[in-house]
PDB file of C-alpha atoms in Angstrom:
ATOM      1  CA  GLU A   1      -2.273  -8.038   7.257  1.00  0.00           C
ATOM      2  CA  ALA A   2      -1.670  -9.645  11.005  1.00  0.00           C
ATOM      3  CA  PRO A   3      -3.507 -12.589   9.842  1.00  0.00           C
ATOM      4  CA  LEU A   4      -1.485 -12.829   6.498  1.00  0.00           C
ATOM      5  CA  VAL A   5       1.836 -12.296   8.318  1.00  0.00           C
ATOM      6  CA  ALA A   6       0.763 -14.907  10.780  1.00  0.00           C
ATOM      7  CA  GLY A   7       0.147 -17.415   8.474  1.00  0.00           C
ATOM      8  CA  VAL A   8      -3.445 -17.703   7.787  1.00  0.00           C
ATOM      9  CA  ALA A   9      -3.281 -18.269   4.221  1.00  0.00           C
ATOM     10  CA  ASP A  10      -0.788 -21.136   4.767  1.00  0.00           C
ATOM     11  CA  ALA A  11      -3.425 -22.921   7.341  1.00  0.00           C
ATOM     12  CA  VAL A  12      -6.311 -22.846   4.678  1.00  0.00           C
ATOM     13  CA  ARG A  13      -4.354 -24.088   1.969  1.00  0.00           C
ATOM     14  CA  GLU A  14      -2.886 -26.958   4.178  1.00  0.00           C
ATOM     15  CA  ALA A  15      -6.791 -28.069   4.794  1.00  0.00           C
ATOM     16  CA  GLY A  16      -7.092 -28.139   1.343  1.00  0.00           C
ATOM     17  CA  VAL A  17      -9.074 -25.013   0.440  1.00  0.00           C
ATOM     18  CA  PRO A  18      -8.094 -22.391  -2.366  1.00  0.00           C
ATOM     19  CA  CYS A  19      -7.051 -19.542  -0.473  1.00  0.00           C
ATOM     20  CA  PHE A  20      -6.584 -15.815  -1.909  1.00  0.00           C
ATOM     21  CA  GLY A  21      -3.763 -14.485  -0.202  1.00  0.00           C
ATOM     22  CA  PRO A  22      -0.351 -14.865   0.317  1.00  0.00           C
ATOM     23  CA  SER A  23       1.750 -17.345   2.893  1.00  0.00           C
ATOM     24  CA  ALA A  24       3.540 -16.025   5.689  1.00  0.00           C
ATOM     25  CA  ALA A  25       6.786 -15.812   3.660  1.00  0.00           C
ATOM     26  CA  ALA A  26       5.333 -14.070   0.956  1.00  0.00           C
ATOM     27  CA  ALA A  27       3.240 -11.608   3.085  1.00  0.00           C
ATOM     28  CA  ALA A  28       6.594 -10.308   4.813  1.00  0.00           C
ATOM     29  CA  LEU A  29       6.759  -8.151   2.239  1.00  0.00           C
ATOM     30  CA  GLU A  30       4.218  -5.972   4.216  1.00  0.00           C
ATOM     31  CA  GLY A  31       5.062  -7.551   7.404  1.00  0.00           C
ATOM     32  CA  SER A  32       8.605  -6.034   7.085  1.00  0.00           C
ATOM     33  CA  LYS A  33       9.907  -2.918   5.272  1.00  0.00           C
ATOM     34  CA  ALA A  34      13.231  -3.982   5.799  1.00  0.00           C
ATOM     35  CA  PHE A  35      12.475  -7.497   3.775  1.00  0.00           C
ATOM     36  CA  ALA A  36      10.426  -5.382   1.174  1.00  0.00           C
ATOM     37  CA  LYS A  37      13.723  -2.915   0.444  1.00  0.00           C
ATOM     38  CA  GLU A  38      15.946  -5.825   0.305  1.00  0.00           C
ATOM     39  CA  VAL A  39      13.606  -7.513  -2.194  1.00  0.00           C
ATOM     40  CA  MET A  40      13.376  -4.296  -4.298  1.00  0.00           C
ATOM     41  CA  ALA A  41      17.226  -4.184  -4.448  1.00  0.00           C
ATOM     42  CA  THR A  42      17.700  -8.048  -5.492  1.00  0.00           C
ATOM     43  CA  ALA A  43      15.151  -7.231  -8.325  1.00  0.00           C
ATOM     44  CA  GLU A  44      16.367  -3.733  -9.459  1.00  0.00           C
ATOM     45  CA  VAL A  45      12.947  -2.060  -8.570  1.00  0.00           C
ATOM     46  CA  PRO A  46      13.064   1.399  -8.172  1.00  0.00           C
ATOM     47  CA  THR A  47      12.328   2.748  -4.717  1.00  0.00           C
ATOM     48  CA  ALA A  48      13.575   5.393  -2.093  1.00  0.00           C
ATOM     49  CA  MET A  49      16.973   5.100  -0.706  1.00  0.00           C
ATOM     50  CA  ALA A  50      16.765   4.190   2.860  1.00  0.00           C
ATOM     51  CA  HIS A  51      18.557   3.200   6.144  1.00  0.00           C
ATOM     52  CA  VAL A  52      17.836   0.116   8.547  1.00  0.00           C
ATOM     53  CA  CYS A  53      18.622   1.233  11.808  1.00  0.00           C
ATOM     54  CA  THR A  54      18.135  -0.896  15.086  1.00  0.00           C
ATOM     55  CA  ASP A  55      19.530   1.914  17.831  1.00  0.00           C
ATOM     56  CA  LEU A  56      18.796   5.662  18.138  1.00  0.00           C
ATOM     57  CA  ALA A  57      22.658   6.660  17.253  1.00  0.00           C
ATOM     58  CA  GLN A  58      22.001   4.638  13.736  1.00  0.00           C
ATOM     59  CA  VAL A  59      18.716   6.726  13.488  1.00  0.00           C
ATOM     60  CA  GLY A  60      20.315  10.156  13.971  1.00  0.00           C
ATOM     61  CA  GLU A  61      23.261   9.475  11.723  1.00  0.00           C
ATOM     62  CA  ALA A  62      20.515   8.238   8.839  1.00  0.00           C
ATOM     63  CA  LEU A  63      18.370  11.982   9.540  1.00  0.00           C
ATOM     64  CA  ASP A  64      21.185  13.546   8.891  1.00  0.00           C
ATOM     65  CA  ALA A  65      22.205  11.879   5.764  1.00  0.00           C
ATOM     66  CA  PHE A  66      19.065  12.404   4.384  1.00  0.00           C
ATOM     67  CA  GLY A  67      17.997  15.795   5.859  1.00  0.00           C
ATOM     68  CA  PRO A  68      14.165  16.862   6.157  1.00  0.00           C
ATOM     69  CA  PRO A  69      11.647  16.101   5.372  1.00  0.00           C
ATOM     70  CA  TYR A  70      12.423  13.088   7.612  1.00  0.00           C
ATOM     71  CA  VAL A  71      10.696   9.806   6.982  1.00  0.00           C
ATOM     72  CA  VAL A  72      10.691   7.414   9.642  1.00  0.00           C
ATOM     73  CA  LYS A  73       8.959   4.108   9.357  1.00  0.00           C
ATOM     74  CA  ASP A  74       8.138   1.151  11.648  1.00  0.00           C
ATOM     75  CA  ASP A  75       9.902  -1.908  10.105  1.00  0.00           C
ATOM     76  CA  GLY A  76       6.641  -4.084  11.457  1.00  0.00           C
ATOM     77  CA  LEU A  77       3.132  -3.712  11.212  1.00  0.00           C
ATOM     78  CA  ALA A  78       1.331  -0.500  12.606  1.00  0.00           C
ATOM     79  CA  ALA A  79      -1.933  -0.893  11.252  1.00  0.00           C
ATOM     80  CA  GLY A  80      -1.162   2.221   8.630  1.00  0.00           C
ATOM     81  CA  LYS A  81      -0.059   4.469  11.247  1.00  0.00           C
ATOM     82  CA  GLY A  82       3.901   3.140  11.395  1.00  0.00           C
ATOM     83  CA  VAL A  83       4.877   5.920   9.333  1.00  0.00           C
ATOM     84  CA  VAL A  84       6.080   9.722  10.281  1.00  0.00           C
ATOM     85  CA  VAL A  85       6.829  12.525   8.130  1.00  0.00           C
ATOM     86  CA  THR A  86       8.039  15.607   9.390  1.00  0.00           C
ATOM     87  CA  GLU A  87      10.447  18.744   9.420  1.00  0.00           C
ATOM     88  CA  ASP A  88      10.944  18.231  13.185  1.00  0.00           C
ATOM     89  CA  ARG A  89      13.804  16.327  13.585  1.00  0.00           C
ATOM     90  CA  ASP A  90      12.883  15.843  17.394  1.00  0.00           C
ATOM     91  CA  GLU A  91       9.780  14.294  16.293  1.00  0.00           C
ATOM     92  CA  ALA A  92      11.265  11.789  13.983  1.00  0.00           C
ATOM     93  CA  LEU A  93      13.477  11.054  16.628  1.00  0.00           C
ATOM     94  CA  SER A  94      10.841  10.651  18.942  1.00  0.00           C
ATOM     95  CA  HIS A  95       8.802   8.300  16.610  1.00  0.00           C
ATOM     96  CA  ALA A  96      11.887   6.388  16.290  1.00  0.00           C
ATOM     97  CA  GLU A  97      12.350   5.564  19.422  1.00  0.00           C
ATOM     98  CA  ARG A  98       8.743   4.870  20.332  1.00  0.00           C
ATOM     99  CA  CYS A  99       9.115   1.805  17.534  1.00  0.00           C
ATOM    100  CA  LEU A 100      12.411   0.728  18.982  1.00  0.00           C
ATOM    101  CA  ALA A 101      10.886   0.405  22.410  1.00  0.00           C
ATOM    102  CA  ARG A 102       8.918  -2.679  21.122  1.00  0.00           C
ATOM    103  CA  GLY A 103      12.002  -4.711  22.192  1.00  0.00           C
ATOM    104  CA  ALA A 104      14.050  -7.293  20.745  1.00  0.00           C
ATOM    105  CA  GLY A 105      14.390  -7.437  16.698  1.00  0.00           C
ATOM    106  CA  ALA A 106      12.723  -3.660  16.608  1.00  0.00           C
ATOM    107  CA  ALA A 107      14.301  -1.833  13.733  1.00  0.00           C
ATOM    108  CA  VAL A 108      12.999   1.651  11.837  1.00  0.00           C
ATOM    109  CA  VAL A 109      13.485   2.224   8.533  1.00  0.00           C
ATOM    110  CA  ILE A 110      14.992   5.928   7.552  1.00  0.00           C
ATOM    111  CA  GLU A 111      13.664   6.780   3.645  1.00  0.00           C
ATOM    112  CA  GLU A 112      14.595   9.690   1.667  1.00  0.00           C
ATOM    113  CA  PHE A 113      11.637  12.104   1.173  1.00  0.00           C
ATOM    114  CA  LEU A 114       9.978  11.093  -2.249  1.00  0.00           C
ATOM    115  CA  ASP A 115       8.260  14.367  -3.890  1.00  0.00           C
ATOM    116  CA  GLY A 116       5.631  14.280  -6.409  1.00  0.00           C
ATOM    117  CA  PRO A 117       2.026  13.106  -6.636  1.00  0.00           C
ATOM    118  CA  GLU A 118       1.726   9.190  -5.312  1.00  0.00           C
ATOM    119  CA  ILE A 119      -0.498   6.876  -6.590  1.00  0.00           C
ATOM    120  CA  SER A 120      -1.666   3.444  -5.502  1.00  0.00           C
ATOM    121  CA  LEU A 121      -2.072  -0.024  -8.109  1.00  0.00           C
ATOM    122  CA  PHE A 122      -3.261  -2.999  -6.907  1.00  0.00           C
ATOM    123  CA  CYS A 123      -2.286  -6.170  -8.655  1.00  0.00           C
ATOM    124  CA  LEU A 124      -3.270  -9.779  -8.664  1.00  0.00           C
ATOM    125  CA  SER A 125      -0.954 -12.545  -9.220  1.00  0.00           C
ATOM    126  CA  ASP A 126      -1.189 -16.408  -8.737  1.00  0.00           C
ATOM    127  CA  GLY A 127       2.661 -16.210  -7.954  1.00  0.00           C
ATOM    128  CA  ARG A 128       3.551 -15.987 -11.728  1.00  0.00           C
ATOM    129  CA  THR A 129       1.028 -13.803 -13.560  1.00  0.00           C
ATOM    130  CA  VAL A 130       0.262 -10.407 -12.602  1.00  0.00           C
ATOM    131  CA  VAL A 131      -2.761  -8.555 -13.677  1.00  0.00           C
ATOM    132  CA  PRO A 132      -3.346  -4.887 -12.756  1.00  0.00           C
ATOM    133  CA  LEU A 133      -6.649  -3.263 -11.656  1.00  0.00           C
ATOM    134  CA  ALA A 134      -7.256   0.317 -12.159  1.00  0.00           C
ATOM    135  CA  PRO A 135      -5.057   2.865 -10.347  1.00  0.00           C
ATOM    136  CA  ALA A 136      -6.205   5.074  -7.826  1.00  0.00           C
ATOM    137  CA  GLN A 137      -5.008   8.478  -5.717  1.00  0.00           C
ATOM    138  CA  ASP A 138      -5.461   8.227  -2.283  1.00  0.00           C
ATOM    139  CA  PHE A 139      -4.451  11.368   0.116  1.00  0.00           C
ATOM    140  CA  LYS A 140      -2.765  10.594   3.558  1.00  0.00           C
ATOM    141  CA  ARG A 141      -2.976  13.437   5.794  1.00  0.00           C
ATOM    142  CA  ALA A 142      -5.971  14.153   8.144  1.00  0.00           C
ATOM    143  CA  LEU A 143      -7.139  17.381   7.853  1.00  0.00           C
ATOM    144  CA  ASP A 144      -8.044  19.750   4.487  1.00  0.00           C
ATOM    145  CA  GLY A 145      -5.213  21.665   2.717  1.00  0.00           C
ATOM    146  CA  ASP A 146      -2.864  18.602   3.139  1.00  0.00           C
ATOM    147  CA  GLU A 147      -2.506  18.912   6.568  1.00  0.00           C
ATOM    148  CA  GLY A 148      -2.130  17.422  10.102  1.00  0.00           C
ATOM    149  CA  PRO A 149      -0.819  13.901  10.703  1.00  0.00           C
ATOM    150  CA  ASN A 150      -0.127  10.784   8.382  1.00  0.00           C
ATOM    151  CA  THR A 151      -3.267   8.162   8.535  1.00  0.00           C
ATOM    152  CA  GLY A 152      -4.163   4.944   6.572  1.00  0.00           C
ATOM    153  CA  GLY A 153      -5.897   6.983   4.130  1.00  0.00           C
ATOM    154  CA  MET A 154      -8.710   9.956   4.198  1.00  0.00           C
ATOM    155  CA  GLY A 155     -10.018   9.421   0.713  1.00  0.00           C
ATOM    156  CA  ALA A 156      -9.358   8.329  -2.918  1.00  0.00           C
ATOM    157  CA  TYR A 157     -10.422   8.439  -6.572  1.00  0.00           C
ATOM    158  CA  SER A 158     -10.093   6.651  -9.460  1.00  0.00           C
ATOM    159  CA  PRO A 159      -9.682   6.863 -12.750  1.00  0.00           C
ATOM    160  CA  LEU A 160      -6.520   9.382 -12.986  1.00  0.00           C
ATOM    161  CA  PRO A 161      -7.225  11.388 -15.903  1.00  0.00           C
ATOM    162  CA  TRP A 162      -3.610  13.483 -15.196  1.00  0.00           C
ATOM    163  CA  ALA A 163      -1.489   9.874 -15.298  1.00  0.00           C
ATOM    164  CA  PRO A 164       0.900   9.256 -17.868  1.00  0.00           C
ATOM    165  CA  GLU A 165      -1.011   6.904 -20.691  1.00  0.00           C
ATOM    166  CA  ASP A 166       1.413   4.258 -19.717  1.00  0.00           C
ATOM    167  CA  LEU A 167       1.723   4.048 -16.108  1.00  0.00           C
ATOM    168  CA  VAL A 168      -0.274   0.615 -15.558  1.00  0.00           C
ATOM    169  CA  GLU A 169       2.548  -0.983 -17.960  1.00  0.00           C
ATOM    170  CA  GLU A 170       5.297   0.730 -16.509  1.00  0.00           C
ATOM    171  CA  VAL A 171       4.617  -0.589 -12.982  1.00  0.00           C
ATOM    172  CA  VAL A 172       3.663  -3.460 -13.942  1.00  0.00           C
ATOM    173  CA  ALA A 173       7.073  -3.990 -15.843  1.00  0.00           C
ATOM    174  CA  ARG A 174       9.495  -2.116 -13.731  1.00  0.00           C
ATOM    175  CA  VAL A 175       7.806  -2.912 -10.255  1.00  0.00           C
ATOM    176  CA  ALA A 176       5.204  -5.743  -9.946  1.00  0.00           C
ATOM    177  CA  GLN A 177       6.385  -8.130 -12.121  1.00  0.00           C
ATOM    178  CA  PRO A 178       9.839  -8.244 -11.120  1.00  0.00           C
ATOM    179  CA  THR A 179       9.144  -8.468  -7.176  1.00  0.00           C
ATOM    180  CA  ILE A 180       6.533 -11.442  -8.089  1.00  0.00           C
ATOM    181  CA  ASP A 181       9.496 -13.176 -10.170  1.00  0.00           C
ATOM    182  CA  GLU A 182      12.142 -12.339  -7.370  1.00  0.00           C
ATOM    183  CA  MET A 183       9.673 -14.191  -4.798  1.00  0.00           C
ATOM    184  CA  PHE A 184       9.177 -17.105  -6.674  1.00  0.00           C
ATOM    185  CA  ARG A 185      12.842 -17.439  -7.419  1.00  0.00           C
ATOM    186  CA  ARG A 186      13.082 -17.253  -3.594  1.00  0.00           C
ATOM    187  CA  GLY A 187      10.792 -20.478  -3.064  1.00  0.00           C
ATOM    188  CA  THR A 188       8.421 -18.003  -1.571  1.00  0.00           C
ATOM    189  CA  PRO A 189       5.776 -17.339  -4.265  1.00  0.00           C
ATOM    190  CA  PHE A 190       3.499 -14.477  -3.751  1.00  0.00           C
ATOM    191  CA  ALA A 191      -0.091 -15.391  -4.508  1.00  0.00           C
ATOM    192  CA  GLY A 192      -2.692 -12.374  -3.690  1.00  0.00           C
ATOM    193  CA  VAL A 193      -3.064  -8.924  -4.273  1.00  0.00           C
ATOM    194  CA  LEU A 194       0.254  -6.761  -3.954  1.00  0.00           C
ATOM    195  CA  TYR A 195      -0.751  -3.164  -3.695  1.00  0.00           C
ATOM    196  CA  CYS A 196       1.963  -0.845  -4.850  1.00  0.00           C
ATOM    197  CA  GLY A 197       2.336   2.378  -3.246  1.00  0.00           C
ATOM    198  CA  LEU A 198       4.311   4.287  -5.497  1.00  0.00           C
ATOM    199  CA  ALA A 199       5.339   8.289  -6.017  1.00  0.00           C
ATOM    200  CA  LEU A 200       5.900   9.789  -9.496  1.00  0.00           C
ATOM    201  CA  THR A 201       8.896  11.736  -8.692  1.00  0.00           C
ATOM    202  CA  SER A 202      10.771  14.458 -10.531  1.00  0.00           C
ATOM    203  CA  ARG A 203      13.223  11.823 -11.204  1.00  0.00           C
ATOM    204  CA  GLY A 204      10.902   9.036 -12.222  1.00  0.00           C
ATOM    205  CA  LEU A 205       8.736   6.335 -10.662  1.00  0.00           C
ATOM    206  CA  ARG A 206       9.394   5.230  -7.143  1.00  0.00           C
ATOM    207  CA  VAL A 207       8.051   2.528  -4.809  1.00  0.00           C
ATOM    208  CA  ILE A 208       6.968   3.746  -1.414  1.00  0.00           C
ATOM    209  CA  GLU A 209       5.718   0.585   0.236  1.00  0.00           C
ATOM    210  CA  PHE A 210       3.932  -2.761  -0.626  1.00  0.00           C
ATOM    211  CA  ASN A 211       0.773  -3.893   1.209  1.00  0.00           C
ATOM    212  CA  ALA A 212       0.017  -7.423   1.072  1.00  0.00           C
ATOM    213  CA  ARG A 213      -4.124  -7.277   0.776  1.00  0.00           C
ATOM    214  CA  PHE A 214      -6.548  -4.703  -0.537  1.00  0.00           C
ATOM    215  CA  GLY A 215      -6.469  -1.503   1.475  1.00  0.00           C
ATOM    216  CA  ASP A 216      -8.628   1.163   2.234  1.00  0.00           C
ATOM    217  CA  PRO A 217      -9.692   3.864   1.126  1.00  0.00           C
ATOM    218  CA  GLU A 218      -8.203   2.841  -2.580  1.00  0.00           C
ATOM    219  CA  THR A 219     -10.081  -0.448  -2.848  1.00  0.00           C
ATOM    220  CA  GLN A 220     -13.588   1.279  -2.420  1.00  0.00           C
ATOM    221  CA  VAL A 221     -13.204   3.322  -5.483  1.00  0.00           C
ATOM    222  CA  VAL A 222     -11.204   0.641  -7.702  1.00  0.00           C
ATOM    223  CA  LEU A 223     -13.698  -2.117  -7.232  1.00  0.00           C
ATOM    224  CA  ALA A 224     -16.502   0.002  -7.842  1.00  0.00           C
ATOM    225  CA  ARG A 225     -15.617   0.768 -11.467  1.00  0.00           C
ATOM    226  CA  LEU A 226     -14.946  -3.219 -11.365  1.00  0.00           C
ATOM    227  CA  ASP A 227     -17.308  -4.470 -14.301  1.00  0.00           C
ATOM    228  CA  SER A 228     -15.427  -8.253 -14.475  1.00  0.00           C
ATOM    229  CA  SER A 229     -16.250 -11.123 -11.576  1.00  0.00           C
ATOM    230  CA  LEU A 230     -14.221 -10.072  -8.789  1.00  0.00           C
ATOM    231  CA  CYS A 231     -14.860 -13.918  -7.455  1.00  0.00           C
ATOM    232  CA  GLU A 232     -13.853 -15.056 -10.898  1.00  0.00           C
ATOM    233  CA  GLU A 233     -10.639 -13.246 -10.535  1.00  0.00           C
ATOM    234  CA  LEU A 234      -9.876 -14.505  -6.631  1.00  0.00           C
ATOM    235  CA  LEU A 235     -10.282 -18.051  -7.459  1.00  0.00           C
ATOM    236  CA  ALA A 236      -7.701 -18.156 -10.424  1.00  0.00           C
ATOM    237  CA  ALA A 237      -5.456 -16.428  -8.254  1.00  0.00           C
ATOM    238  CA  ALA A 238      -6.192 -18.990  -5.952  1.00  0.00           C
ATOM    239  CA  THR A 239      -5.902 -21.790  -8.131  1.00  0.00           C
ATOM    240  CA  GLY A 240      -2.794 -20.384 -10.564  1.00  0.00           C
ATOM    241  CA  ARG A 241      -4.849 -19.817 -13.506  1.00  0.00           C
ATOM    242  CA  LEU A 242      -4.840 -15.907 -13.711  1.00  0.00           C
ATOM    243  CA  ASP A 243      -3.263 -16.601 -17.574  1.00  0.00           C
ATOM    244  CA  GLN A 244      -6.432 -17.802 -18.620  1.00  0.00           C
ATOM    245  CA  GLN A 245      -8.593 -14.980 -17.753  1.00  0.00           C
ATOM    246  CA  PRO A 246      -9.880 -12.486 -20.204  1.00  0.00           C
ATOM    247  CA  PRO A 247      -9.079  -9.170 -19.646  1.00  0.00           C
ATOM    248  CA  LEU A 248     -10.645  -7.208 -17.140  1.00  0.00           C
ATOM    249  CA  ARG A 249     -13.463  -5.032 -18.248  1.00  0.00           C
ATOM    250  CA  TRP A 250     -14.047  -1.353 -16.181  1.00  0.00           C
ATOM    251  CA  SER A 251     -16.492   1.322 -16.301  1.00  0.00           C
ATOM    252  CA  GLU A 252     -15.648   4.547 -17.704  1.00  0.00           C
ATOM    253  CA  ASP A 253     -17.605   6.201 -14.792  1.00  0.00           C
ATOM    254  CA  ALA A 254     -15.347   8.165 -11.778  1.00  0.00           C
ATOM    255  CA  ALA A 255     -15.226   7.110  -8.198  1.00  0.00           C
ATOM    256  CA  VAL A 256     -14.606   8.809  -5.226  1.00  0.00           C
ATOM    257  CA  THR A 257     -14.602   7.533  -1.590  1.00  0.00           C
ATOM    258  CA  VAL A 258     -14.448  10.507   1.446  1.00  0.00           C
ATOM    259  CA  VAL A 259     -13.592   8.855   4.883  1.00  0.00           C
ATOM    260  CA  ILE A 260     -15.502  10.219   7.841  1.00  0.00           C
ATOM    261  CA  ALA A 261     -13.400   9.393  11.179  1.00  0.00           C
ATOM    262  CA  ALA A 262     -13.613   9.368  14.385  1.00  0.00           C
ATOM    263  CA  HIS A 263     -12.952  12.455  16.681  1.00  0.00           C
ATOM    264  CA  GLY A 264      -9.097  12.634  17.389  1.00  0.00           C
ATOM    265  CA  TYR A 265      -8.029   9.738  14.446  1.00  0.00           C
ATOM    266  CA  PRO A 266      -5.337   9.010  13.836  1.00  0.00           C
ATOM    267  CA  GLY A 267      -4.693   9.410  17.486  1.00  0.00           C
ATOM    268  CA  ALA A 268      -6.349   8.262  20.345  1.00  0.00           C
ATOM    269  CA  VAL A 269     -10.175   8.431  19.049  1.00  0.00           C
ATOM    270  CA  ARG A 270     -13.533   9.712  20.983  1.00  0.00           C
ATOM    271  CA  ALA A 271     -15.497   6.604  20.878  1.00  0.00           C
ATOM    272  CA  GLY A 272     -19.587   6.443  20.953  1.00  0.00           C
ATOM    273  CA  ASP A 273     -20.216   9.261  18.633  1.00  0.00           C
ATOM    274  CA  GLU A 274     -23.654   8.705  16.574  1.00  0.00           C
ATOM    275  CA  ILE A 275     -23.524   7.977  13.249  1.00  0.00           C
ATOM    276  CA  GLU A 276     -26.334  10.266  11.337  1.00  0.00           C
ATOM    277  CA  GLY A 277     -27.861  10.636   7.956  1.00  0.00           C
ATOM    278  CA  VAL A 278     -26.992   7.173   6.387  1.00  0.00           C
ATOM    279  CA  ALA A 279     -30.506   6.465   5.187  1.00  0.00           C
ATOM    280  CA  ALA A 280     -30.324   9.832   3.446  1.00  0.00           C
ATOM    281  CA  ALA A 281     -27.150   9.345   1.853  1.00  0.00           C
ATOM    282  CA  GLU A 282     -27.930   5.895   0.644  1.00  0.00           C
ATOM    283  CA  ALA A 283     -31.009   7.174  -0.991  1.00  0.00           C
ATOM    284  CA  LEU A 284     -28.835   9.217  -3.542  1.00  0.00           C
ATOM    285  CA  PRO A 285     -28.236   7.348  -6.679  1.00  0.00           C
ATOM    286  CA  GLY A 286     -24.672   5.843  -7.003  1.00  0.00           C
ATOM    287  CA  VAL A 287     -24.057   6.397  -3.158  1.00  0.00           C
ATOM    288  CA  HIS A 288     -23.113   3.910  -0.503  1.00  0.00           C
ATOM    289  CA  VAL A 289     -21.728   3.849   3.310  1.00  0.00           C
ATOM    290  CA  LEU A 290     -19.188   1.470   4.007  1.00  0.00           C
ATOM    291  CA  HIS A 291     -18.698   0.911   7.646  1.00  0.00           C
ATOM    292  CA  ALA A 292     -15.435   0.122   9.127  1.00  0.00           C
ATOM    293  CA  GLY A 293     -14.084  -0.734  12.542  1.00  0.00           C
TER     294      GLY A 293
END
């Protein structure tokens, strides 16, 4: 996400190379949570109520307005570690203070807590057309039993047999297409993958966040089930031809990924531990070991 926000896709396109990835202006959907909230408000996309705060006094007022559990998000990029969800008001304030300490222009977003199961849906776009992939569900807490700090994701699975049958259609109609349309209307079309992080709350579908790229660990389970050519879809998105592509084909099989993280993650990690058992795992049918970082 950092290269996208910095404009790598603009540089590649200027060199005449088709590029799958949003411009710097469009990648702001991930680069600034405050900007994403503004786009969603204009496009009438359902999301959590939020306050954008630039000092601790505003943070305190927003925390008291929503009450616990408190949701505090760094406005900028934080490599999946910028969100704290806690019952402890002091912990929420401390996280906000660390975010604001980044200097001039720093902001935090204080949100209402969204109940209900979370769902991830990646949508390909060429700036106009939206093609959804298969939905997945991931798990953010570091420890068993949904305990421990928030992470960038500790595991995921797809498909979701419990999800409503019209879930994907609803997300495209109410979230992805209106967002893509609004970005086009602003003169900053979003061409690439729009990750929609969603909560199925007691009051209906709500957007938790957008990402401007494929993200772990959901990508692993979603792409493992894709029978169509990923390369053809990405090239079509990069060259404005998504509306000409045949429907995607999906395996009926289920896919699961489990993240085995370094000791201490998502805080200070212990480096240098040996990874064992890779060959034995790879020898099992349908099993792949993917290395990150």
